[in-house]
Amino acid sequence: MALSSWLVTTTNKEVAATVSGLYGGRLRRTDRQQEVFELMLDRDAIAVNIDGPGSVVNRMVLEQEEGRGPIHVCDGSNLLEPMDSAGDLCGCPKSVFDRKAAARSGHGPKPDARLSFRLAAAPGVGMFFLASSSWEFSDSLSAAVLDMERGASGAGMEICLQRKVVTTRSGMAVSYVHPILSVAEPDFVAPVHLQLAA
Ligand SMILES: [Zn+2]
């Protein structure tokens, strides 16, 4: 969330080279001892293939302090954990506004949204994982799962970084970046063709 571009982490040198070749990634860091490669990509939109609804984990989680595990895990209206109370009403507010306010104050859960995907340009290099606590990303995953459950293909999707500037109550402009999953735009006609056609 804090980063303004995609960061790809891999332990595989060939995967790092392939990704860098496709998206112009700059090697940010290499840990030679552990063979970890970090690439900052130059592109906001990455075409991906999703296997199906099972590639998405989209929950609301309120963590305890000091990493002692979650206190509240739900889907917004029903508990998902612990197993013996799964399905019970969780008590989260119905309105998104109230949910966000509860999460901000530390009393309510925030999104824990995870996606497994393949690169459409190089499906053979393996699975990648993206996790975010962004509400927008969580909403986009819910919409994609609904589409796939109705029979839409998980191919031809893209993960994209959206940049927003919001003005705080004190009048300060703050820019932030969040990921979303969406159906890939069809290829745009290049401007040169538009000129020729005119
Ligand atoms: Zn809840």
Coordinates of N, CA and C and ligand atoms in Angstrom, one line a residue:
M1 N 0.8 -1.2 0.0 CA 0.0 0.0 0.0 C 0.9 1.3 0.0
A2 N 2.0 1.2 0.7 CA 2.8 2.4 0.8 C 3.6 2.6 -0.5
L3 N 3.8 1.6 -1.2 CA 4.6 1.7 -2.4 C 3.7 2.3 -3.6
S4 N 4.4 3.0 -4.5 CA 3.7 3.6 -5.6 C 3.8 2.8 -6.9
S5 N 4.5 1.7 -6.8 CA 4.6 0.8 -7.9 C 4.6 -0.6 -7.5
W6 N 4.4 -1.6 -8.4 CA 4.4 -3.0 -8.1 C 5.8 -3.4 -7.6
L7 N 5.8 -4.2 -6.6 CA 7.1 -4.8 -6.1 C 6.9 -6.3 -6.2
V8 N 7.8 -6.9 -7.1 CA 7.7 -8.4 -7.2 C 8.9 -9.0 -6.5
T9 N 8.5 -10.0 -5.6 CA 9.6 -10.7 -4.9 C 9.6 -12.1 -5.3
T10 N 10.7 -12.6 -5.7 CA 10.8 -14.0 -6.1 C 12.2 -14.6 -5.6
T11 N 12.2 -15.9 -5.4 CA 13.5 -16.6 -5.1 C 14.1 -17.2 -6.3
N12 N 13.4 -17.0 -7.5 CA 13.9 -17.7 -8.7 C 14.5 -16.7 -9.7
K13 N 15.8 -16.8 -10.0 CA 16.5 -15.9 -10.8 C 15.8 -15.8 -12.2
E14 N 15.4 -16.9 -12.8 CA 14.8 -16.9 -14.1 C 13.5 -16.2 -14.1
V15 N 12.7 -16.4 -13.1 CA 11.4 -15.6 -12.9 C 11.7 -14.1 -12.9
A16 N 12.7 -13.7 -12.1 CA 13.1 -12.3 -12.0 C 13.4 -11.8 -13.4
A17 N 14.2 -12.5 -14.1 CA 14.6 -12.1 -15.5 C 13.5 -12.0 -16.4
T18 N 12.5 -13.0 -16.4 CA 11.4 -12.9 -17.2 C 10.5 -11.7 -16.9
V19 N 10.2 -11.5 -15.6 CA 9.3 -10.4 -15.2 C 10.0 -9.1 -15.6
S20 N 11.3 -9.0 -15.4 CA 12.0 -7.7 -15.7 C 11.9 -7.5 -17.2
G21 N 12.1 -8.5 -18.0 CA 12.0 -8.4 -19.5 C 10.6 -8.0 -20.0
L22 N 9.6 -8.4 -19.3 CA 8.2 -8.1 -19.7 C 7.8 -6.7 -19.2
Y23 N 8.2 -6.3 -18.0 CA 7.6 -5.0 -17.5 C 8.7 -4.0 -17.1
G24 N 9.9 -4.2 -17.6 CA 10.9 -3.2 -17.3 C 11.3 -3.0 -15.9
G25 N 11.2 -4.1 -15.1 CA 11.5 -3.9 -13.7 C 12.9 -3.6 -13.4
R26 N 13.1 -2.8 -12.4 CA 14.5 -2.6 -11.9 C 14.7 -3.4 -10.7
L27 N 15.8 -4.1 -10.7 CA 16.2 -4.9 -9.5 C 16.5 -4.0 -8.3
R28 N 15.6 -4.1 -7.3 CA 15.7 -3.1 -6.2 C 16.7 -3.7 -5.2
R29 N 16.7 -5.0 -5.0 CA 17.5 -5.6 -3.9 C 17.7 -7.0 -4.2
T30 N 18.9 -7.5 -4.0 CA 19.2 -8.9 -4.1 C 19.8 -9.4 -2.8
D31 N 19.3 -10.4 -2.3 CA 19.9 -11.0 -1.1 C 20.6 -12.3 -1.6
R32 N 21.9 -12.2 -1.8 CA 22.6 -13.3 -2.4 C 22.6 -14.5 -1.6
Q33 N 22.6 -14.3 -0.3 CA 22.6 -15.5 0.6 C 21.3 -16.3 0.5
Q34 N 20.2 -15.5 0.5 CA 18.9 -16.2 0.4 C 18.3 -16.3 -1.0
E35 N 19.0 -15.8 -2.0 CA 18.5 -15.8 -3.3 C 17.1 -15.2 -3.4
V36 N 17.0 -14.0 -2.9 CA 15.7 -13.3 -3.0 C 15.9 -12.1 -3.9
F37 N 15.0 -12.0 -4.9 CA 15.1 -10.9 -5.9 C 13.9 -10.0 -5.7
E38 N 14.1 -8.7 -5.7 CA 13.0 -7.7 -5.6 C 13.0 -6.8 -6.8
L39 N 11.9 -6.7 -7.5 CA 11.8 -5.9 -8.7 C 10.8 -4.8 -8.6
M40 N 11.1 -3.6 -8.8 CA 10.1 -2.5 -8.9 C 9.7 -2.4 -10.4
L41 N 8.4 -2.6 -10.7 CA 8.0 -2.6 -12.1 C 7.7 -1.2 -12.5
D42 N 7.8 -1.0 -13.9 CA 7.6 0.3 -14.4 C 6.2 0.5 -14.9
R43 N 5.3 -0.5 -14.7 CA 4.0 -0.5 -15.3 C 2.9 -0.6 -14.2
D44 N 1.8 0.1 -14.4 CA 0.7 0.1 -13.4 C -0.2 -1.1 -13.6
A45 N -0.4 -1.4 -14.9 CA -1.4 -2.5 -15.2 C -0.7 -3.8 -15.7
I46 N -1.1 -4.9 -15.1 CA -0.4 -6.2 -15.4 C -1.6 -7.1 -15.8
A47 N -1.5 -7.7 -17.0 CA -2.5 -8.6 -17.4 C -2.3 -10.0 -16.7
V48 N -3.4 -10.5 -16.1 CA -3.2 -11.7 -15.3 C -4.3 -12.7 -15.7
N49 N -4.1 -14.0 -15.3 CA -5.1 -15.0 -15.5 C -5.4 -15.5 -14.1
I50 N -6.7 -15.7 -13.8 CA -7.2 -16.2 -12.5 C -7.8 -17.6 -12.7
D51 N -7.4 -18.5 -11.9 CA -8.0 -19.9 -12.2 C -9.5 -20.0 -11.9
G52 N -9.9 -19.3 -10.9 CA -11.4 -19.3 -10.5 C -11.6 -18.7 -9.2
P53 N -12.8 -18.8 -8.7 CA -13.1 -18.1 -7.4 C -12.2 -18.6 -6.2
G54 N -11.7 -19.9 -6.4 CA -10.8 -20.4 -5.3 C -9.5 -19.7 -5.2
S55 N -9.2 -18.8 -6.2 CA -7.9 -18.1 -6.2 C -8.0 -16.8 -5.3
V56 N -9.2 -16.6 -4.8 CA -9.5 -15.4 -4.0 C -9.8 -15.7 -2.5
V57 N -9.1 -15.1 -1.6 CA -9.4 -15.1 -0.2 C -9.8 -13.7 0.2
N58 N -11.0 -13.4 0.6 CA -11.4 -12.1 0.9 C -12.2 -12.1 2.2
R59 N -11.5 -11.7 3.3 CA -12.1 -11.7 4.6 C -11.9 -10.3 5.3
M60 N -12.6 -10.2 6.4 CA -12.4 -9.0 7.2 C -11.8 -9.5 8.5
V61 N -10.7 -8.9 8.9 CA -9.9 -9.4 10.1 C -9.6 -8.2 11.0
L62 N -9.8 -8.4 12.3 CA -9.3 -7.5 13.3 C -8.2 -8.3 14.1
E63 N -7.0 -7.8 14.0 CA -5.9 -8.5 14.7 C -5.8 -8.0 16.1
Q64 N -5.3 -8.9 17.0 CA -4.9 -8.5 18.3 C -3.5 -7.8 18.2
E65 N -3.1 -7.2 19.3 CA -1.8 -6.6 19.3 C -0.7 -7.7 19.4
E66 N 0.5 -7.4 19.0 CA 1.7 -8.2 19.2 C 1.5 -9.6 18.5
G67 N 0.8 -9.6 17.3 CA 0.7 -10.8 16.5 C 0.2 -12.0 17.2
R68 N -0.8 -11.8 18.1 CA -1.3 -13.0 18.9 C -2.5 -13.6 18.1
G69 N -2.6 -13.2 16.9 CA -3.7 -13.8 16.1 C -5.0 -13.0 16.0
P70 N -5.9 -13.3 15.2 CA -7.1 -12.4 15.0 C -8.1 -12.6 16.1
I71 N -8.8 -11.5 16.4 CA -9.9 -11.5 17.4 C -11.2 -11.7 16.6
H72 N -11.3 -11.2 15.4 CA -12.6 -11.2 14.7 C -12.3 -11.5 13.2
V73 N -12.8 -12.5 12.7 CA -12.7 -12.9 11.3 C -14.1 -13.1 10.7
C74 N -14.4 -12.3 9.7 CA -15.8 -12.4 9.2 C -15.8 -12.0 7.7
D75 N -17.0 -12.1 7.1 CA -17.2 -11.7 5.7 C -17.9 -10.4 5.6
G76 N -18.1 -9.7 6.8 CA -18.8 -8.5 6.8 C -20.1 -8.6 7.5
S77 N -20.7 -9.8 7.5 CA -22.0 -10.1 8.2 C -22.0 -11.3 9.1
N78 N -21.2 -12.3 8.7 CA -21.1 -13.6 9.4 C -19.7 -14.0 9.8
L79 N -19.5 -14.6 10.9 CA -18.2 -15.0 11.3 C -17.7 -16.2 10.4
L80 N -16.4 -16.1 10.1 CA -15.7 -17.2 9.4 C -14.9 -18.1 10.3
E81 N -14.5 -17.6 11.4 CA -13.6 -18.3 12.4 C -14.1 -17.8 13.8
P82 N -13.8 -18.5 14.9 CA -13.4 -19.9 14.9 C -14.4 -20.9 14.3
M83 N -14.0 -22.1 14.0 CA -14.9 -23.0 13.3 C -16.2 -23.2 14.0
D84 N -16.2 -23.3 15.4 CA -17.5 -23.6 16.1 C -18.5 -22.5 16.1
S85 N -18.0 -21.3 15.7 CA -19.0 -20.2 15.6 C -19.1 -19.7 14.2
A86 N -18.5 -20.4 13.2 CA -18.6 -20.0 11.8 C -20.1 -19.9 11.4
G87 N -20.4 -18.8 10.7 CA -21.8 -18.7 10.2 C -22.7 -17.8 11.1
D88 N -22.2 -17.7 12.4 CA -23.0 -16.8 13.3 C -22.9 -15.4 12.9
L89 N -23.9 -14.6 13.2 CA -23.9 -13.2 12.9 C -22.7 -12.5 13.6
C90 N -21.9 -11.7 12.9 CA -20.7 -11.2 13.6 C -20.9 -9.8 14.3
G91 N -22.0 -9.1 13.9 CA -22.2 -7.9 14.6 C -21.6 -6.6 14.0
C92 N -20.9 -6.8 12.8 CA -20.3 -5.6 12.2 C -21.4 -4.7 11.6
P93 N -21.2 -3.4 11.6 CA -22.2 -2.5 11.1 C -22.5 -2.8 9.6
K94 N -23.8 -2.5 9.2 CA -24.2 -2.8 7.8 C -23.6 -1.8 6.8
S95 N -23.5 -0.6 7.3 CA -23.0 0.4 6.3 C -21.5 0.4 6.2
V96 N -21.1 0.6 5.0 CA -19.6 0.6 4.7 C -19.0 1.8 5.4
F97 N -19.7 2.9 5.5 CA -19.1 4.1 6.2 C -18.8 3.7 7.6
D98 N -19.8 3.1 8.3 CA -19.6 2.7 9.7 C -18.5 1.7 9.9
R99 N -18.4 0.7 8.9 CA -17.3 -0.3 9.0 C -16.0 0.3 8.9
K100 N -15.8 1.3 7.9 CA -14.5 1.9 7.8 C -14.2 2.7 9.0
A101 N -15.2 3.4 9.6 CA -14.9 4.2 10.8 C -14.5 3.3 11.9
A102 N -15.1 2.1 12.1 CA -14.8 1.1 13.1 C -13.4 0.6 12.9
A103 N -13.0 0.3 11.7 CA -11.7 -0.2 11.4 C -10.6 0.9 11.7
R104 N -10.9 2.1 11.3 CA -10.0 3.2 11.5 C -9.7 3.4 13.0
S105 N -10.8 3.3 13.8 CA -10.6 3.5 15.3 C -10.0 2.2 15.9
G106 N -9.8 1.1 15.2 CA -9.2 0.0 15.8 C -10.2 -1.0 16.4
H107 N -11.5 -0.7 16.3 CA -12.5 -1.5 17.0 C -13.2 -2.5 16.0
G108 N -13.0 -2.3 14.7 CA -13.6 -3.2 13.7 C -12.6 -3.8 12.8
P109 N -12.9 -4.9 12.1 CA -12.0 -5.5 11.2 C -11.8 -4.7 9.9
K110 N -10.7 -4.9 9.3 CA -10.4 -4.3 8.0 C -10.1 -5.4 7.0
P111 N -10.2 -5.1 5.7 CA -10.0 -6.2 4.7 C -8.7 -6.9 4.8
D112 N -8.8 -8.2 4.5 CA -7.6 -9.0 4.3 C -7.9 -9.8 3.0
A113 N -7.4 -9.1 1.9 CA -7.8 -9.6 0.6 C -6.6 -10.2 -0.1
R114 N -6.7 -11.4 -0.6 CA -5.6 -12.1 -1.2 C -5.9 -12.7 -2.5
L115 N -5.0 -12.6 -3.5 CA -5.3 -13.1 -4.8 C -4.1 -13.9 -5.3
S116 N -4.4 -15.1 -5.8 CA -3.4 -15.9 -6.5 C -3.6 -15.8 -8.0
F117 N -2.5 -15.6 -8.8 CA -2.7 -15.4 -10.2 C -1.5 -15.8 -11.0
R118 N -1.7 -15.9 -12.3 CA -0.6 -16.1 -13.2 C -0.4 -14.9 -14.1
L119 N 0.8 -14.6 -14.6 CA 1.0 -13.5 -15.5 C 0.4 -14.0 -16.9
A120 N -0.5 -13.2 -17.5 CA -1.0 -13.6 -18.8 C 0.1 -13.7 -19.8
A121 N 1.1 -12.9 -19.7 CA 2.2 -12.9 -20.7 C 3.2 -14.0 -20.5
A122 N 3.2 -14.6 -19.3 CA 4.1 -15.7 -19.1 C 3.5 -16.7 -18.0
P123 N 2.4 -17.4 -18.4 CA 1.7 -18.2 -17.4 C 2.6 -19.3 -16.9
G124 N 3.6 -19.7 -17.7 CA 4.4 -20.8 -17.3 C 5.4 -20.6 -16.1
V125 N 5.6 -19.3 -15.8 CA 6.6 -19.0 -14.7 C 6.0 -19.3 -13.3
G126 N 4.7 -19.5 -13.2 CA 4.2 -20.0 -11.9 C 3.2 -19.0 -11.3
M127 N 2.8 -19.3 -10.1 CA 1.8 -18.5 -9.4 C 2.4 -17.3 -8.7
F128 N 1.7 -16.2 -8.7 CA 2.1 -15.0 -7.9 C 1.0 -14.7 -6.9
F129 N 1.3 -14.1 -5.8 CA 0.3 -13.8 -4.7 C 0.4 -12.3 -4.4
L130 N -0.8 -11.8 -4.3 CA -1.0 -10.3 -3.9 C -1.9 -10.2 -2.7
A131 N -1.5 -9.6 -1.7 CA -2.3 -9.3 -0.5 C -2.4 -7.9 -0.2
S132 N -3.6 -7.4 0.2 CA -3.8 -6.0 0.4 C -4.9 -5.8 1.5
S133 N -4.8 -4.7 2.2 CA -5.9 -4.4 3.2 C -6.7 -3.2 2.6
S134 N -6.6 -3.0 1.3 CA -7.3 -1.9 0.7 C -8.8 -2.3 0.5
W135 N -9.7 -1.4 0.9 CA -11.2 -1.6 0.7 C -11.5 -1.7 -0.8
E136 N -10.8 -0.9 -1.6 CA -11.1 -0.9 -3.1 C -10.7 -2.3 -3.7
F137 N -9.5 -2.8 -3.2 CA -9.1 -4.1 -3.7 C -10.0 -5.2 -3.3
S138 N -10.4 -5.1 -2.0 CA -11.4 -6.1 -1.5 C -12.7 -6.1 -2.3
D139 N -13.2 -4.9 -2.6 CA -14.4 -4.8 -3.4 C -14.3 -5.3 -4.8
S140 N -13.1 -5.1 -5.4 CA -12.8 -5.5 -6.7 C -12.7 -7.1 -6.8
L141 N -12.2 -7.7 -5.7 CA -12.1 -9.1 -5.7 C -13.6 -9.7 -5.5
S142 N -14.4 -9.1 -4.7 CA -15.8 -9.6 -4.5 C -16.5 -9.6 -5.9
A143 N -16.3 -8.5 -6.6 CA -17.0 -8.3 -7.9 C -16.5 -9.4 -8.9
A144 N -15.2 -9.7 -8.9 CA -14.6 -10.6 -9.8 C -15.1 -12.1 -9.4
V145 N -15.2 -12.4 -8.1 CA -15.6 -13.7 -7.7 C -17.1 -13.9 -8.2
L146 N -17.9 -12.8 -8.0 CA -19.3 -12.9 -8.4 C -19.4 -13.2 -9.9
D147 N -18.6 -12.5 -10.7 CA -18.6 -12.7 -12.1 C -18.2 -14.1 -12.5
M148 N -17.1 -14.6 -11.8 CA -16.6 -16.0 -12.1 C -17.6 -17.0 -11.7
E149 N -18.3 -16.8 -10.6 CA -19.4 -17.7 -10.2 C -20.5 -17.7 -11.2
R150 N -20.7 -16.6 -11.9 CA -21.8 -16.6 -12.9 C -21.3 -17.1 -14.3
G151 N -20.0 -17.6 -14.3 CA -19.5 -18.2 -15.5 C -18.5 -17.4 -16.3
A152 N -18.2 -16.2 -15.8 CA -17.1 -15.4 -16.5 C -15.8 -16.1 -16.4
S153 N -15.0 -15.9 -17.4 CA -13.6 -16.5 -17.3 C -12.7 -15.6 -16.5
G154 N -11.8 -16.3 -15.8 CA -10.8 -15.6 -15.0 C -9.6 -15.2 -15.9
A155 N -9.6 -15.5 -17.2 CA -8.6 -15.1 -18.1 C -8.9 -13.7 -18.5
G156 N -8.0 -12.9 -19.0 CA -8.2 -11.6 -19.5 C -8.6 -10.6 -18.4
M157 N -8.0 -10.8 -17.2 CA -8.2 -9.8 -16.1 C -6.9 -9.0 -16.0
E158 N -6.9 -7.9 -15.2 CA -5.7 -7.2 -15.0 C -5.7 -6.7 -13.5
I159 N -4.5 -6.7 -13.0 CA -4.3 -6.0 -11.7 C -3.7 -4.6 -12.0
C160 N -4.2 -3.6 -11.4 CA -3.9 -2.3 -11.8 C -3.7 -1.4 -10.5
L161 N -2.7 -0.5 -10.6 CA -2.6 0.4 -9.4 C -3.4 1.7 -9.8
Q162 N -4.3 2.1 -8.8 CA -5.0 3.3 -9.0 C -4.5 4.4 -8.1
R163 N -4.3 5.5 -8.6 CA -3.7 6.7 -7.9 C -4.9 7.6 -7.6
K164 N -5.0 8.1 -6.4 CA -6.1 9.0 -6.0 C -5.5 10.1 -5.2
V165 N -6.0 11.3 -5.3 CA -5.6 12.4 -4.4 C -6.9 12.7 -3.7
V166 N -6.8 12.7 -2.3 CA -8.0 13.0 -1.5 C -7.6 14.2 -0.7
T167 N -8.5 15.1 -0.4 CA -8.3 16.3 0.4 C -8.8 16.0 1.8
T168 N -7.9 16.1 2.8 CA -8.3 15.9 4.2 C -9.1 17.0 4.7
R169 N -9.8 16.9 5.9 CA -10.6 17.9 6.4 C -9.8 19.2 6.7
S170 N -8.5 19.0 6.9 CA -7.7 20.2 7.2 C -7.2 20.9 5.9
G171 N -7.7 20.3 4.7 CA -7.4 20.9 3.4 C -6.1 20.4 2.8
M172 N -5.5 19.4 3.4 CA -4.2 18.9 2.8 C -4.5 17.9 1.8
A173 N -3.8 18.0 0.6 CA -4.0 17.0 -0.4 C -3.1 15.8 -0.1
V174 N -3.7 14.6 -0.1 CA -2.9 13.4 0.2 C -3.1 12.5 -1.0
S175 N -2.0 12.0 -1.6 CA -2.2 11.0 -2.6 C -1.9 9.6 -2.1
Y176 N -2.8 8.7 -2.6 CA -2.5 7.3 -2.2 C -2.8 6.4 -3.3
V177 N -2.2 5.2 -3.2 CA -2.2 4.3 -4.3 C -2.8 3.0 -3.8
H178 N -3.8 2.4 -4.5 CA -4.3 1.1 -4.1 C -4.4 0.2 -5.4
P179 N -4.3 -1.1 -5.2 CA -4.5 -2.0 -6.3 C -6.0 -2.4 -6.5
I180 N -6.3 -2.7 -7.7 CA -7.6 -3.3 -8.0 C -7.5 -4.4 -9.0
L181 N -8.4 -5.3 -9.0 CA -8.5 -6.4 -10.0 C -9.7 -6.0 -10.9
S182 N -9.5 -6.0 -12.2 CA -10.6 -5.7 -13.1 C -10.5 -6.5 -14.4
V183 N -11.5 -6.4 -15.2 CA -11.5 -7.0 -16.5 C -10.6 -6.1 -17.4
A184 N -9.7 -6.7 -18.1 CA -8.7 -6.0 -18.9 C -9.4 -5.2 -20.0
E185 N -9.0 -3.9 -20.2 CA -9.6 -3.1 -21.3 C -9.2 -3.7 -22.6
P186 N -10.1 -3.7 -23.6 CA -9.6 -4.2 -24.9 C -8.5 -3.2 -25.4
D187 N -7.6 -3.7 -26.3 CA -6.5 -2.8 -26.7 C -7.1 -1.5 -27.3
F188 N -6.4 -0.4 -26.9 CA -6.8 0.9 -27.5 C -6.3 1.0 -28.9
V189 N -7.0 1.7 -29.7 CA -6.5 2.0 -31.1 C -5.4 3.0 -30.9
A190 N -4.3 2.8 -31.5 CA -3.2 3.7 -31.4 C -3.5 5.1 -32.0
P191 N -3.1 6.2 -31.4 CA -3.5 7.5 -31.8 C -3.2 7.7 -33.3
V192 N -2.1 7.1 -33.8 CA -1.7 7.3 -35.2 C -2.8 6.8 -36.1
H193 N -3.4 5.7 -35.8 CA -4.5 5.2 -36.6 C -5.7 6.1 -36.6
L194 N -6.0 6.7 -35.4 CA -7.1 7.7 -35.3 C -6.8 8.8 -36.3
Q195 N -5.6 9.3 -36.3 CA -5.3 10.4 -37.2 C -5.5 10.0 -38.7
L196 N -5.1 8.8 -39.0 CA -5.2 8.4 -40.4 C -6.7 8.2 -40.8
A197 N -7.5 7.8 -39.8 CA -8.9 7.6 -40.1 C -9.6 8.9 -40.3
A198 N -9.1 10.0 -39.6 CA -9.9 11.3 -39.6 C -9.8 12.0 -40.9
Ligands
ZN1 ZN -17.6 -8.9 11.4

